[in-house]
C-alpha positions as MATLAB code, in Angstrom:
seq = 'NGRLAMMAIMGMWFQNGLTGSAWGDWALYTDSPLRAAPDFSKELGACPPLGFWDPLGLSAYSDPEFADSQFRRRRVIELQHGRVSMFACLGYIVPEYFRWPGFCSPSEGVKFADLPNGFAAAAKIPGLGVLQILAFVGTIEVFNLQSPTGKYAGDYEGYGAFGLPGGKPIADVAKKEKSLLAEINNGRLAMMAIMGMWFQNGLTGSAWGDWALYTDSPLRAAPDFSKELGACPPLGFWDPLGLSAYSDPEFADSQFRRRRVIELQHGRVSMFACLGYIVPEYFRWPGFCSPSEGVKFADLPNGFAAAAKIPGLGVLQILAFVGTIEVFNLQSPTGKYAGDYEGYGAFGLPGGKPIADVAKKEKSLLAEINNGRLAMM';
ca = [
      41.399  -53.255   19.520;
      40.434  -56.740   18.457;
      37.230  -56.597   20.514;
      36.367  -53.235   19.006;
      37.113  -54.572   15.524;
      34.868  -57.595   16.027;
      31.940  -55.311   16.960;
      32.795  -52.916   14.117;
      32.934  -55.523   11.359;
      29.560  -56.892   12.444;
      28.114  -53.396   12.105;
      29.709  -52.950    8.689;
      28.276  -56.257    7.457;
      24.787  -55.290    8.638;
      25.097  -51.890    6.966;
      26.335  -53.475    3.733;
      23.621  -56.159    3.709;
      20.695  -53.882    4.556;
      21.578  -50.834    2.441;
      23.158  -52.583   -0.574;
      26.661  -51.090   -0.416;
      29.698  -51.129    1.884;
      29.045  -47.643    3.243;
      25.444  -47.392    2.156;
      22.969  -44.699    3.185;
      20.596  -46.003    5.888;
      17.788  -44.104    4.145;
      17.976  -46.824    1.486;
      16.844  -49.413    4.061;
      13.131  -48.883    3.350;
      12.073  -52.034    5.212;
      13.412  -50.715    8.535;
      10.721  -51.024   11.247;
      12.150  -47.848   12.757;
      11.817  -45.826    9.545;
       8.772  -47.438    7.959;
       6.205  -46.590   10.658;
       4.502  -43.205   10.149;
       5.001  -40.683   12.950;
       1.526  -39.835   14.254;
       2.857  -37.791   17.192;
       2.785  -34.669   14.971;
      -0.831  -35.187   13.888;
      -3.660  -32.917   15.035;
      -5.225  -34.327   18.181;
      -1.891  -35.539   19.600;
      -1.748  -32.821   22.218;
      -0.880  -32.439   25.922;
      -1.125  -33.994   28.429;
      -1.046  -37.429   26.719;
       0.364  -36.560   23.299;
      -0.161  -39.405   20.819;
      -1.909  -41.970   23.018;
      -2.405  -45.443   21.571;
      -2.038  -47.927   24.471;
      -3.616  -50.780   22.452;
      -1.327  -50.247   19.471;
      -4.245  -49.884   17.043;
      -2.139  -47.723   14.722;
       0.709  -50.255   14.465;
       0.873  -52.123   11.130;
       3.779  -53.626    9.214;
       2.719  -51.799    6.031;
       3.302  -48.038    6.546;
       0.821  -47.033    3.829;
      -1.889  -49.218    5.350;
      -1.052  -47.860    8.831;
      -1.459  -44.298    7.536;
      -4.775  -45.095    5.802;
      -6.141  -46.780    8.943;
      -5.116  -43.833   11.113;
      -6.891  -41.405    8.796;
      -9.984  -43.649    8.603;
     -10.203  -43.776   12.403;
      -9.574  -40.042   12.694;
     -12.498  -39.403   10.298;
     -14.711  -41.719   12.397;
     -13.610  -39.932   15.582;
     -14.464  -36.567   14.046;
     -17.869  -37.756   12.820;
     -18.768  -39.206   16.215;
     -17.515  -36.047   17.897;
     -19.598  -33.821   15.618;
     -22.732  -35.897   16.187;
     -22.086  -35.882   19.959;
     -21.732  -32.089   20.004;
     -25.127  -31.770   18.282;
     -26.560  -34.374   20.683;
     -25.352  -32.391   23.709;
     -26.959  -29.268   22.269;
     -30.126  -31.320   21.747;
     -30.201  -32.074   25.474;
     -29.339  -28.565   26.655;
     -31.176  -26.154   24.310;
     -34.753  -27.522   24.846;
     -34.420  -26.721   28.549;
     -34.310  -23.005   27.628;
     -35.850  -22.669   24.172;
     -38.363  -24.493   21.962;
     -39.598  -23.627   18.512;
     -43.115  -22.203   18.407;
     -45.822  -23.952   16.437;
     -46.226  -27.565   15.376;
     -43.665  -30.336   14.934;
     -46.368  -32.304   13.091;
     -49.433  -30.238   12.030;
     -51.144  -33.351   10.649;
     -50.929  -35.122   14.015;
     -51.309  -31.968   16.130;
     -47.947  -32.395   17.888;
     -46.385  -29.112   19.017;
     -42.692  -28.606   19.731;
     -43.704  -27.558   23.232;
     -45.329  -30.984   23.724;
     -42.107  -32.908   23.093;
     -40.293  -33.907   26.289;
     -36.516  -33.692   26.502;
     -34.229  -36.736   26.376;
     -35.209  -40.368   25.722;
     -38.912  -39.689   26.294;
     -39.038  -37.604   23.084;
     -38.438  -40.724   20.953;
     -41.932  -42.042   21.710;
     -43.554  -38.672   20.925;
     -42.008  -37.992   17.509;
     -44.374  -39.096   14.700;
     -43.205  -42.053   12.587;
     -42.841  -39.927    9.454;
     -40.649  -37.518   11.423;
     -38.288  -40.348   12.359;
     -38.115  -41.378    8.687;
     -37.294  -37.783    7.695;
     -34.419  -37.698   10.197;
     -33.028  -41.033    8.979;
     -33.400  -40.005    5.321;
     -31.539  -36.710    5.928;
     -28.688  -38.379    7.819;
     -28.453  -41.169    5.210;
     -28.306  -38.688    2.349;
     -25.445  -36.744    3.981;
     -23.605  -39.984    4.776;
     -23.932  -41.566    1.330;
     -23.613  -38.605   -1.050;
     -21.352  -36.226    0.873;
     -19.224  -38.030    3.435;
     -18.036  -40.822    1.129;
     -15.805  -38.487   -0.870;
     -12.077  -38.533    0.002;
     -10.998  -35.940    2.538;
      -8.418  -33.274    1.813;
      -5.138  -32.718    3.620;
      -6.931  -32.833    6.981;
      -9.102  -35.747    8.100;
     -12.797  -34.856    8.043;
     -12.196  -31.860    5.755;
     -14.545  -32.637    2.831;
     -14.594  -30.842   -0.494;
     -17.503  -28.415   -0.839;
     -17.779  -27.822    2.924;
     -16.309  -24.757    4.610;
     -15.916  -23.537    8.184;
     -18.339  -25.160   10.676;
     -19.059  -27.835    8.029;
     -21.406  -25.542    6.108;
     -22.114  -26.785    2.531;
     -20.588  -24.311    0.087;
     -19.023  -22.398    2.977;
     -15.741  -20.531    2.725;
     -12.756  -22.493    4.097;
     -10.247  -20.989    6.550;
      -7.287  -19.838    4.449;
      -4.826  -19.183    7.309;
      -3.159  -22.573    7.960;
      -2.278  -21.851   11.612;
      -5.807  -20.620   12.367;
      -7.308  -23.592   10.485;
      -5.222  -26.139   12.443;
      -6.068  -24.418   15.734;
      -9.792  -24.625   14.879;
      -9.542  -28.264   13.779;
      -7.694  -29.199   16.990;
     -10.395  -27.442   19.008;
     -13.034  -29.412   17.094;
     -11.307  -32.734   17.838;
     -10.992  -31.983   21.568;
     -14.508  -30.573   21.874;
     -15.799  -33.675   20.087;
     -13.952  -35.925   22.537;
     -15.461  -34.004   25.445;
     -18.920  -34.185   23.851;
     -18.669  -37.979   23.393;
     -17.977  -38.362   27.115;
     -20.654  -35.794   28.018;
     -23.463  -37.367   25.982;
     -22.711  -40.768   27.530;
     -23.098  -39.173   30.948;
     -26.368  -37.517   29.896;
     -27.724  -40.832   28.604;
     -26.854  -42.603   31.837;
     -28.450  -39.817   33.878;
     -31.552  -39.935   31.666;
     -31.834  -43.715   31.780;
     -31.218  -44.128   35.507;
     -33.240  -41.168   36.830;
     -36.099  -41.195   34.306;
     -35.666  -37.688   32.867;
     -33.126  -35.751   30.788;
     -31.779  -33.749   33.721;
     -33.133  -36.022   36.434;
     -32.282  -35.785   40.102;
     -29.832  -38.551   41.049;
     -31.800  -38.944   44.278;
     -34.495  -40.614   42.119;
     -32.036  -43.409   41.288;
     -32.973  -45.421   44.342;
     -31.271  -48.585   43.046;
     -27.876  -46.891   42.936;
     -25.307  -49.041   44.765;
     -23.554  -45.814   45.706;
     -26.620  -44.284   47.366;
     -28.300  -47.371   48.765;
     -25.373  -48.505   50.897;
     -25.162  -47.017   54.413;
     -22.262  -44.671   55.039;
     -20.045  -46.361   57.621;
     -17.272  -43.769   57.290;
     -18.906  -41.737   60.083;
     -19.148  -44.675   62.492;
     -17.025  -44.929   65.621;
     -13.832  -46.798   64.848;
     -13.489  -45.265   61.356;
     -10.625  -43.008   62.355;
      -7.227  -41.891   61.002;
      -4.995  -42.996   59.460;
      -7.128  -45.528   57.496;
     -10.637  -44.174   58.054;
     -13.292  -46.770   57.200;
     -11.121  -49.661   56.020;
     -12.871  -52.598   54.391;
     -10.526  -53.939   51.664;
     -12.474  -57.212   51.321;
     -15.844  -55.445   50.965;
     -17.383  -57.385   53.876;
     -19.819  -54.527   54.539;
     -21.131  -54.399   50.942;
     -24.636  -55.851   50.475;
     -27.388  -55.046   47.994;
     -29.916  -54.672   50.853;
     -28.978  -51.549   52.874;
     -30.867  -52.705   55.981;
     -29.081  -56.055   55.943;
     -25.756  -54.257   55.362;
     -26.389  -52.077   58.416;
     -27.383  -55.054   60.594;
     -24.286  -57.012   59.493;
     -22.026  -54.066   60.215;
     -23.466  -53.695   63.724;
     -23.226  -57.448   64.341;
     -19.571  -57.452   63.363;
     -18.872  -54.331   65.400;
     -20.385  -56.056   68.468;
     -18.173  -59.113   67.799;
     -15.125  -56.860   67.386;
     -15.903  -55.141   70.696;
     -16.418  -58.445   72.516;
     -13.175  -59.885   71.175;
     -11.404  -56.628   72.020;
     -12.728  -56.648   75.595;
     -11.718  -60.300   76.097;
      -8.279  -59.555   74.591;
      -7.746  -56.615   76.949;
      -8.495  -58.892   79.919;
      -6.233  -61.567   78.385;
      -3.343  -59.094   78.059;
      -3.807  -58.133   81.696;
      -3.847  -61.849   82.503;
      -0.406  -62.219   80.977;
       1.096  -59.021   82.437;
      -0.258  -58.734   86.002;
       0.903  -62.181   87.311;
       4.469  -61.150   86.577;
       4.148  -58.470   89.280;
       1.259  -59.507   91.526;
      -0.584  -62.679   92.564;
      -3.478  -63.144   94.928;
      -2.490  -64.587   98.301;
      -3.969  -67.876   99.488;
      -5.435  -70.795   97.609;
      -6.941  -71.043   94.111;
      -8.363  -74.439   95.150;
      -8.268  -75.193   98.899;
      -9.693  -78.690   98.297;
      -6.776  -79.581   96.006;
      -4.206  -77.445   97.808;
      -3.394  -75.313   94.753;
      -2.187  -71.788   95.646;
      -2.306  -68.812   93.298;
       1.460  -68.553   93.731;
       1.792  -72.099   92.333;
       0.122  -71.274   89.045;
       2.582  -70.537   86.211;
       1.917  -67.741   83.767;
       0.678  -68.317   80.202;
      -0.328  -71.615   78.589;
       1.227  -73.693   81.357;
      -1.462  -72.460   83.788;
      -4.167  -74.348   81.862;
      -2.791  -77.686   83.056;
      -2.589  -76.512   86.691;
      -6.145  -75.135   87.112;
      -8.414  -77.785   88.683;
     -11.196  -79.141   86.455;
     -13.930  -77.550   88.598;
     -12.177  -74.196   88.238;
     -12.312  -74.495   84.441;
     -16.042  -75.327   84.670;
     -16.632  -72.263   86.895;
     -14.912  -70.019   84.302;
     -16.943  -71.486   81.411;
     -20.200  -71.252   83.417;
     -19.540  -67.586   84.269;
     -18.713  -66.651   80.648;
     -21.682  -68.636   79.331;
     -24.102  -66.967   81.754;
     -22.940  -63.482   80.707;
     -23.096  -64.446   77.023;
     -26.565  -66.063   77.113;
     -28.485  -63.907   79.590;
     -26.847  -60.508   79.195;
     -25.163  -60.114   75.796;
     -28.089  -61.449   73.708;
     -30.216  -58.361   74.363;
     -30.273  -55.742   71.582;
     -27.688  -52.999   71.937;
     -28.589  -49.335   72.227;
     -27.522  -46.549   69.918;
     -23.908  -47.680   70.136;
     -22.747  -51.200   69.282;
     -21.806  -53.149   72.402;
     -23.680  -50.727   74.662;
     -26.059  -53.085   76.531;
     -28.961  -52.038   78.704;
     -28.221  -52.387   82.415;
     -24.457  -51.929   81.977;
     -22.728  -48.644   82.667;
     -19.213  -47.282   82.235;
     -16.507  -49.981   82.047;
     -19.281  -52.528   81.417;
     -20.205  -52.676   85.094;
     -23.652  -54.278   85.712;
     -25.982  -51.614   87.083;
     -23.283  -48.981   86.550;
     -23.996  -45.364   85.699;
     -23.705  -44.573   81.972;
     -21.746  -41.609   80.651;
     -24.287  -38.840   80.032;
     -22.036  -36.467   78.050;
     -22.335  -37.676   74.401;
     -18.946  -36.318   73.283;
     -17.190  -37.866   76.296;
     -19.051  -41.150   75.761;
     -18.077  -41.375   72.073;
     -14.464  -40.531   72.917;
     -14.421  -43.319   75.528;
     -16.083  -45.825   73.165;
     -13.604  -44.967   70.369;
     -10.740  -45.454   72.822;
     -12.224  -48.837   73.795;
     -12.449  -49.947   70.140;
      -8.864  -48.919   69.393;
      -7.469  -50.372   72.640;
      -9.351  -53.588   71.884;
      -7.815  -53.722   68.397;
      -4.381  -53.206   69.883;
      -5.044  -55.896   72.504;
      -6.146  -58.407   69.850;
      -2.892  -57.827   67.975;
];
């Protein structure tokens, strides 16, 4: 009871100190950070799937009135950008299907049909036409959009449905809020869409350009190694360090093939090395490894200890054999498949017969790559 009382009296003191009386109403604690912050989760635009989404905390201020004013200011800006973006998207789409007849500038002989779509139109519009556009937008911005909005952000006095000057507003509150929410979401979509259109225009050279024209694309320039042998389940083509990524696609391809050859060579050596560890446990050649030094195969231990028992000339013979193969045989360019050298057939036998069936050959080469990987591990 004493423990409970100690916790209780602390709570009573806090309640007394913050509300002004012994059993004061918590609503009187106006400085509470829990009660002071406006609840924006009920505002238009806070809709599924994210609800009110403010990961950077841009709406969080210590002064609730200032927080509310900043939220409404940003909501107005969002609406204005969304409305402009919706018009901009229409400006990209409509000219593909319809253009006004006649002249855009009779004095300069520029027809609407002569104006290209997208960025290229900027250079074709006469200077006075650009000034007219800027003057119109400036007039709307200065004389109309500076007035305070009504209950809903972006809802200016004197403008009705669809933002028409002098238009009739939507009287039904539920219908009005549904339309305003649709406008916010369509504006958000349009802002993303126009950015995509600008990128497509800028990178391909035309408003609805073919992405194949973007030859500098790092996505298109790089060779596709996901179809190469060795790129198999469960990881597919696995290159977490990006070792195959180069700006020059030809160099990227040559580096990939060089590394694949190295992988195959290491895998082949590792498979022989694994056999070298396993086989001597069950079988050894009869007779002498070095008759001159009286060293029998049966005398050689398995593993690292064998290195000290092999005569020096034997080590030189091994190095000479490997060096000869490496210098005179494995320096020639490979064929269609990495590690597939001219003059070597199945199982890498010199002068051996290659596998003619392509499907069987690729299956065997894939098995070799994967067995080599296992052997290296």
